[in-house]
CSV table of C-alpha atoms and ligand atoms in Angstrom, one decimal:
chain,number,residue,atom,x,y,z
A,220,MET,CA,101.4,83.6,103.7
A,221,ILE,CA,101.8,85.6,100.4
A,222,SER,CA,105.2,87.1,100.2
A,223,ALA,CA,105.5,89.9,97.6
A,224,SER,CA,108.9,90.0,95.8
A,225,ILE,CA,110.1,93.6,95.3
A,226,LEU,CA,112.9,92.6,92.8
A,227,ASN,CA,111.2,93.7,89.7
A,228,GLY,CA,109.5,96.7,91.5
A,229,ASP,CA,110.5,100.4,91.0
A,230,LEU,CA,113.5,100.6,93.3
A,231,ALA,CA,113.5,104.4,93.4
A,232,HIS,CA,110.2,104.1,95.2
A,233,LEU,CA,110.5,101.2,97.4
A,234,ALA,CA,108.3,102.6,100.2
A,235,GLU,CA,105.4,103.0,97.5
A,236,VAL,CA,106.0,99.4,96.3
A,237,ALA,CA,105.7,98.1,99.9
A,238,GLU,CA,102.6,100.1,100.5
A,239,LEU,CA,101.0,99.0,97.3
A,240,VAL,CA,101.4,95.3,98.1
A,241,ARG,CA,100.5,95.8,101.8
A,242,ARG,CA,97.3,97.6,100.7
A,243,ALA,CA,96.7,94.8,98.2
A,244,GLY,CA,96.6,92.2,101.1
A,245,ALA,CA,100.1,90.6,100.9
A,246,ASP,CA,101.5,89.3,104.2
A,247,ALA,CA,105.2,89.9,103.8
A,248,LEU,CA,107.8,91.4,101.5
A,249,HIS,CA,110.3,89.1,99.8
A,250,TYR,CA,113.7,90.5,99.6
A,251,ASP,CA,116.1,88.8,97.1
A,252,VAL,CA,119.8,89.3,97.8
A,253,MET,CA,122.3,88.3,95.0
A,254,ASP,CA,126.0,88.5,95.2
A,255,GLY,CA,127.2,88.0,91.6
A,256,CYS,CA,128.9,84.8,92.7
A,257,PHE,CA,126.3,82.2,93.9
A,258,VAL,CA,124.2,83.6,91.0
A,259,ASP,CA,125.2,85.6,88.0
A,260,ASN,CA,123.4,88.7,89.0
A,261,LEU,CA,123.6,91.5,91.6
A,262,SER,CA,120.5,92.9,93.3
A,263,PHE,CA,120.6,94.8,96.7
A,264,GLY,CA,122.1,94.2,100.1
A,265,LEU,CA,122.2,95.6,103.6
A,266,PRO,CA,121.8,99.3,103.3
A,267,VAL,CA,118.7,98.9,101.1
A,268,LEU,CA,117.1,96.5,103.5
A,269,GLU,CA,117.8,99.0,106.5
A,270,THR,CA,116.0,101.7,104.3
A,271,LEU,CA,113.0,99.4,103.5
A,272,ARG,CA,112.8,98.3,107.2
A,273,ARG,CA,112.2,102.0,108.1
A,274,CYS,CA,109.5,102.5,105.6
A,275,THR,CA,107.2,99.6,106.1
A,276,PRO,CA,105.6,97.7,109.0
A,277,MET,CA,105.5,94.5,106.9
A,278,PRO,CA,107.5,91.4,107.8
A,279,ILE,CA,110.5,91.1,105.5
A,280,ASP,CA,111.3,87.7,104.0
A,281,VAL,CA,115.0,87.7,103.1
A,282,HIS,CA,116.1,85.2,100.5
A,283,LEU,CA,119.9,85.0,100.3
A,284,MET,CA,121.3,84.0,97.0
A,285,ILE,CA,124.8,84.4,98.1
A,286,ALA,CA,127.8,82.1,98.4
A,287,GLN,CA,128.7,82.6,102.1
A,288,PRO,CA,125.4,83.2,104.0
A,289,HIS,CA,126.8,82.2,107.3
A,290,ARG,CA,129.0,85.3,107.2
A,291,PHE,CA,126.1,87.7,106.6
A,292,ALA,CA,123.1,86.2,108.5
A,293,GLU,CA,123.6,88.3,111.6
A,294,ARG,CA,124.0,91.5,109.6
A,295,PHE,CA,120.8,90.8,107.7
A,296,VAL,CA,118.8,90.2,110.8
A,297,LYS,CA,120.1,93.4,112.3
A,298,ALA,CA,119.1,95.3,109.2
A,299,GLY,CA,115.6,94.0,109.5
A,300,ALA,CA,115.0,90.5,108.2
A,301,ASP,CA,112.1,88.8,109.9
A,302,LEU,CA,112.6,85.4,108.1
A,303,LEU,CA,115.9,84.4,106.6
A,304,SER,CA,116.6,81.8,103.8
A,305,PHE,CA,119.8,80.6,102.5
A,306,HIS,CA,120.7,78.1,99.7
A,307,ILE,CA,121.8,74.5,100.5
A,308,GLU,CA,124.0,74.7,97.3
A,309,SER,CA,126.0,77.7,98.8
A,310,ASP,CA,129.6,77.3,100.2
A,311,THR,CA,128.4,76.8,103.7
A,312,ASP,CA,127.5,74.1,106.2
A,313,PRO,CA,123.9,74.3,106.3
A,314,ALA,CA,123.7,73.0,109.9
A,315,GLU,CA,126.0,75.8,111.0
A,316,THR,CA,124.0,78.5,109.1
A,317,LEU,CA,120.8,77.1,110.6
A,318,ARG,CA,122.3,77.3,114.2
A,319,ILE,CA,123.4,81.0,113.5
A,320,ILE,CA,119.9,82.0,112.3
A,321,HIS,CA,118.2,80.2,115.2
A,322,SER,CA,120.6,81.9,117.6
A,323,LEU,CA,119.3,85.2,116.3
A,324,GLY,CA,115.8,84.4,117.1
A,325,ILE,CA,113.9,84.4,113.7
A,326,PRO,CA,112.6,81.4,111.5
A,327,ALA,CA,115.2,80.0,109.1
A,328,GLY,CA,114.6,78.7,105.6
A,329,ILE,CA,116.6,76.3,103.5
A,330,ALA,CA,116.3,77.1,99.8
A,331,VAL,CA,116.8,74.5,97.2
A,332,SER,CA,117.4,75.3,93.4
A,333,PRO,CA,115.5,73.3,90.8
A,334,GLU,CA,118.3,70.7,90.2
A,335,THR,CA,118.6,69.9,93.8
A,336,PRO,CA,116.6,66.9,94.9
A,337,ALA,CA,114.3,66.8,98.1
A,338,GLU,CA,116.5,64.3,99.6
A,339,ALA,CA,119.3,66.9,100.0
A,340,VAL,CA,117.5,68.6,102.8
A,341,LEU,CA,116.6,65.4,104.8
A,342,PRO,CA,119.7,65.4,107.0
A,343,TYR,CA,118.8,69.1,108.2
A,344,LEU,CA,115.0,68.4,109.0
A,345,PRO,CA,115.6,67.2,112.6
A,346,GLN,CA,117.4,70.5,113.4
A,347,MET,CA,114.7,72.6,112.0
A,348,GLN,CA,112.3,74.4,114.4
A,349,LYS,CA,108.6,75.4,114.3
A,350,ASP,CA,108.0,78.1,111.7
A,351,ASP,CA,111.2,77.2,109.7
A,352,PHE,CA,110.7,76.5,106.1
A,353,ILE,CA,112.0,74.9,103.0
A,354,LEU,CA,112.1,77.4,100.0
A,355,VAL,CA,111.5,75.4,96.8
A,356,MET,CA,112.7,77.3,93.8
A,357,THR,CA,110.3,77.0,91.0
A,358,VAL,CA,112.7,78.9,88.6
A,359,ARG,CA,116.4,79.0,88.5
A,360,PRO,CA,117.6,81.7,91.0
A,361,GLY,CA,118.9,84.9,89.7
A,362,LEU,CA,116.1,86.7,88.0
A,363,GLY,CA,112.5,87.8,88.4
A,364,GLY,CA,109.9,87.3,85.6
A,365,GLN,CA,111.0,83.8,84.6
A,366,ALA,CA,108.4,80.9,83.7
A,367,PHE,CA,107.5,78.4,86.3
A,368,MET,CA,109.1,75.0,86.1
A,369,PRO,CA,106.5,72.3,86.5
A,370,GLU,CA,109.2,69.7,87.0
A,371,THR,CA,109.8,71.1,90.5
A,372,VAL,CA,106.3,70.2,91.7
A,373,PRO,CA,107.0,66.6,92.8
A,374,LYS,CA,109.7,68.0,95.1
A,375,ILE,CA,107.1,70.0,96.9
A,376,ARG,CA,104.8,67.0,97.2
A,377,THR,CA,107.7,64.8,98.5
A,378,LEU,CA,108.7,67.3,101.1
A,379,ARG,CA,105.2,67.8,102.3
A,380,ARG,CA,104.6,64.1,102.5
A,381,ILE,CA,107.8,63.7,104.7
A,382,MET,CA,106.9,66.6,106.9
A,383,THR,CA,103.4,65.2,107.4
A,384,GLU,CA,104.7,61.6,108.2
A,385,GLN,CA,107.4,63.0,110.5
A,386,GLN,CA,104.9,65.6,112.1
A,387,LEU,CA,107.2,68.5,111.5
A,388,PRO,CA,105.6,71.9,112.0
A,389,LEU,CA,107.5,73.5,108.9
A,390,HIS,CA,106.3,75.4,106.0
A,391,ILE,CA,107.0,75.1,102.2
A,392,GLU,CA,107.7,78.3,100.3
A,393,VAL,CA,107.6,78.3,96.6
A,394,ASP,CA,109.4,81.1,94.6
A,395,GLY,CA,109.5,81.9,90.9
A,396,GLY,CA,106.8,82.2,88.2
A,397,ILE,CA,104.0,82.3,90.8
A,398,ASN,CA,100.6,83.3,89.3
A,399,ALA,CA,97.0,82.3,90.0
A,400,GLU,CA,97.5,79.1,88.0
A,401,THR,CA,100.9,78.0,89.3
A,402,ALA,CA,99.9,79.0,92.8
A,403,ALA,CA,97.0,76.6,92.8
A,404,ILE,CA,99.3,73.8,91.6
A,405,CYS,CA,101.8,74.5,94.3
A,406,ARG,CA,99.1,74.7,97.0
A,407,GLU,CA,97.6,71.4,96.0
A,408,ALA,CA,101.2,69.8,96.2
A,409,GLY,CA,101.6,71.2,99.7
A,410,ALA,CA,103.1,74.7,99.6
A,411,ASP,CA,101.7,77.3,102.1
A,412,TYR,CA,104.1,80.2,101.6
A,413,LEU,CA,103.8,81.7,98.2
A,414,VAL,CA,106.3,84.3,96.7
A,415,ALA,CA,105.0,86.4,93.8
A,416,GLY,CA,106.8,89.2,92.1
A,417,SER,CA,106.1,90.3,88.6
A,418,TYR,CA,102.5,88.8,88.8
A,419,LEU,CA,101.6,91.1,91.5
A,420,LEU,CA,103.6,94.2,90.6
A,421,GLY,CA,102.3,94.0,86.9
A,422,ALA,CA,98.6,93.5,88.0
A,423,ASP,CA,96.0,96.1,87.1
A,424,ASP,CA,94.3,95.2,90.4
A,425,PRO,CA,96.9,94.0,92.8
A,426,ALA,CA,94.3,93.2,95.5
A,427,ALA,CA,92.5,90.8,93.1
A,428,ALA,CA,95.9,89.3,92.2
A,429,VAL,CA,96.7,88.6,95.8
A,430,GLN,CA,93.3,87.0,96.3
A,431,SER,CA,93.8,84.9,93.3
A,432,LEU,CA,96.8,83.3,94.8
A,433,GLY,CA,94.6,82.0,97.6
A,434,LYS,CA,95.4,82.7,101.3
A,435,ILE,CA,96.3,79.6,103.2
A,436,THR,CA,98.0,80.3,106.5
A,437,ASP,CA,99.2,83.3,108.5
B,165,DX5,C1,114.4,84.6,91.7
B,165,DX5,C2,113.9,85.3,92.9
B,165,DX5,C3,112.4,85.4,93.0
B,165,DX5,C4,111.8,86.3,92.0
B,165,DX5,C5,110.3,86.1,91.9
B,165,DX5,O1,115.8,84.5,91.8
B,165,DX5,O2,114.2,84.5,94.0
B,165,DX5,O3,112.0,85.8,94.3
B,165,DX5,O4,111.9,87.6,92.3
B,165,DX5,O5,109.8,86.8,90.9
B,165,DX5,P1,108.7,86.3,90.0
B,165,DX5,O6,107.5,86.2,90.8
B,165,DX5,O7,108.6,87.5,89.0
B,165,DX5,O8,109.2,85.1,89.3
B,166,ZN,ZN1,113.3,84.8,96.0
């Protein structure tokens, strides 16, 4: 899955941004929510998601970079999220937040910041369901347009090895600094969901840019 991050898009023309990446062949929209508390930045929240939901048929992959995701999960699903990820480093019990998202009937993702080791998610893997995912941040959360951190690649590899050994039907999403070159590195390490923002939105030929990331799964 190629999920196009709209964070650095023209937010006055969200419908056009969504249409551009849909025509380019992206599979989903990646919607980054920041609360000024979990990360030192603010982005957009529920009303903008409701607006986006009305103007595109694409699945919306919501990435919560907020301190209290369990309080907002239901509202984000009602506003239009088709996949919902939250950070393991947030002020929440990940098991409880997973339960809430599962009860709402959509895939859940556990996001891990660069400094968090793969081992942190292991206690939650048995609770994860088919089509859930681990979101491995390949930059520090909070801003689009940052450079890929290669030191995060061993974590992707470790998680994919564990999922294969335990036969877990889970996905690995990578997010931050993804372009043709870093996408290939992440795919080789075991990622199958790729988020790309500035690379796609800044491309002269967005369709060629989507193709260059390589399509892996649905
Ligand atoms: C960073 C966000 C990313 C970001 C990706 O905090 O979670 O989704 O928008 O943007 P690029 O692809 O520009 O790094
Ligand atoms: Zn993101």
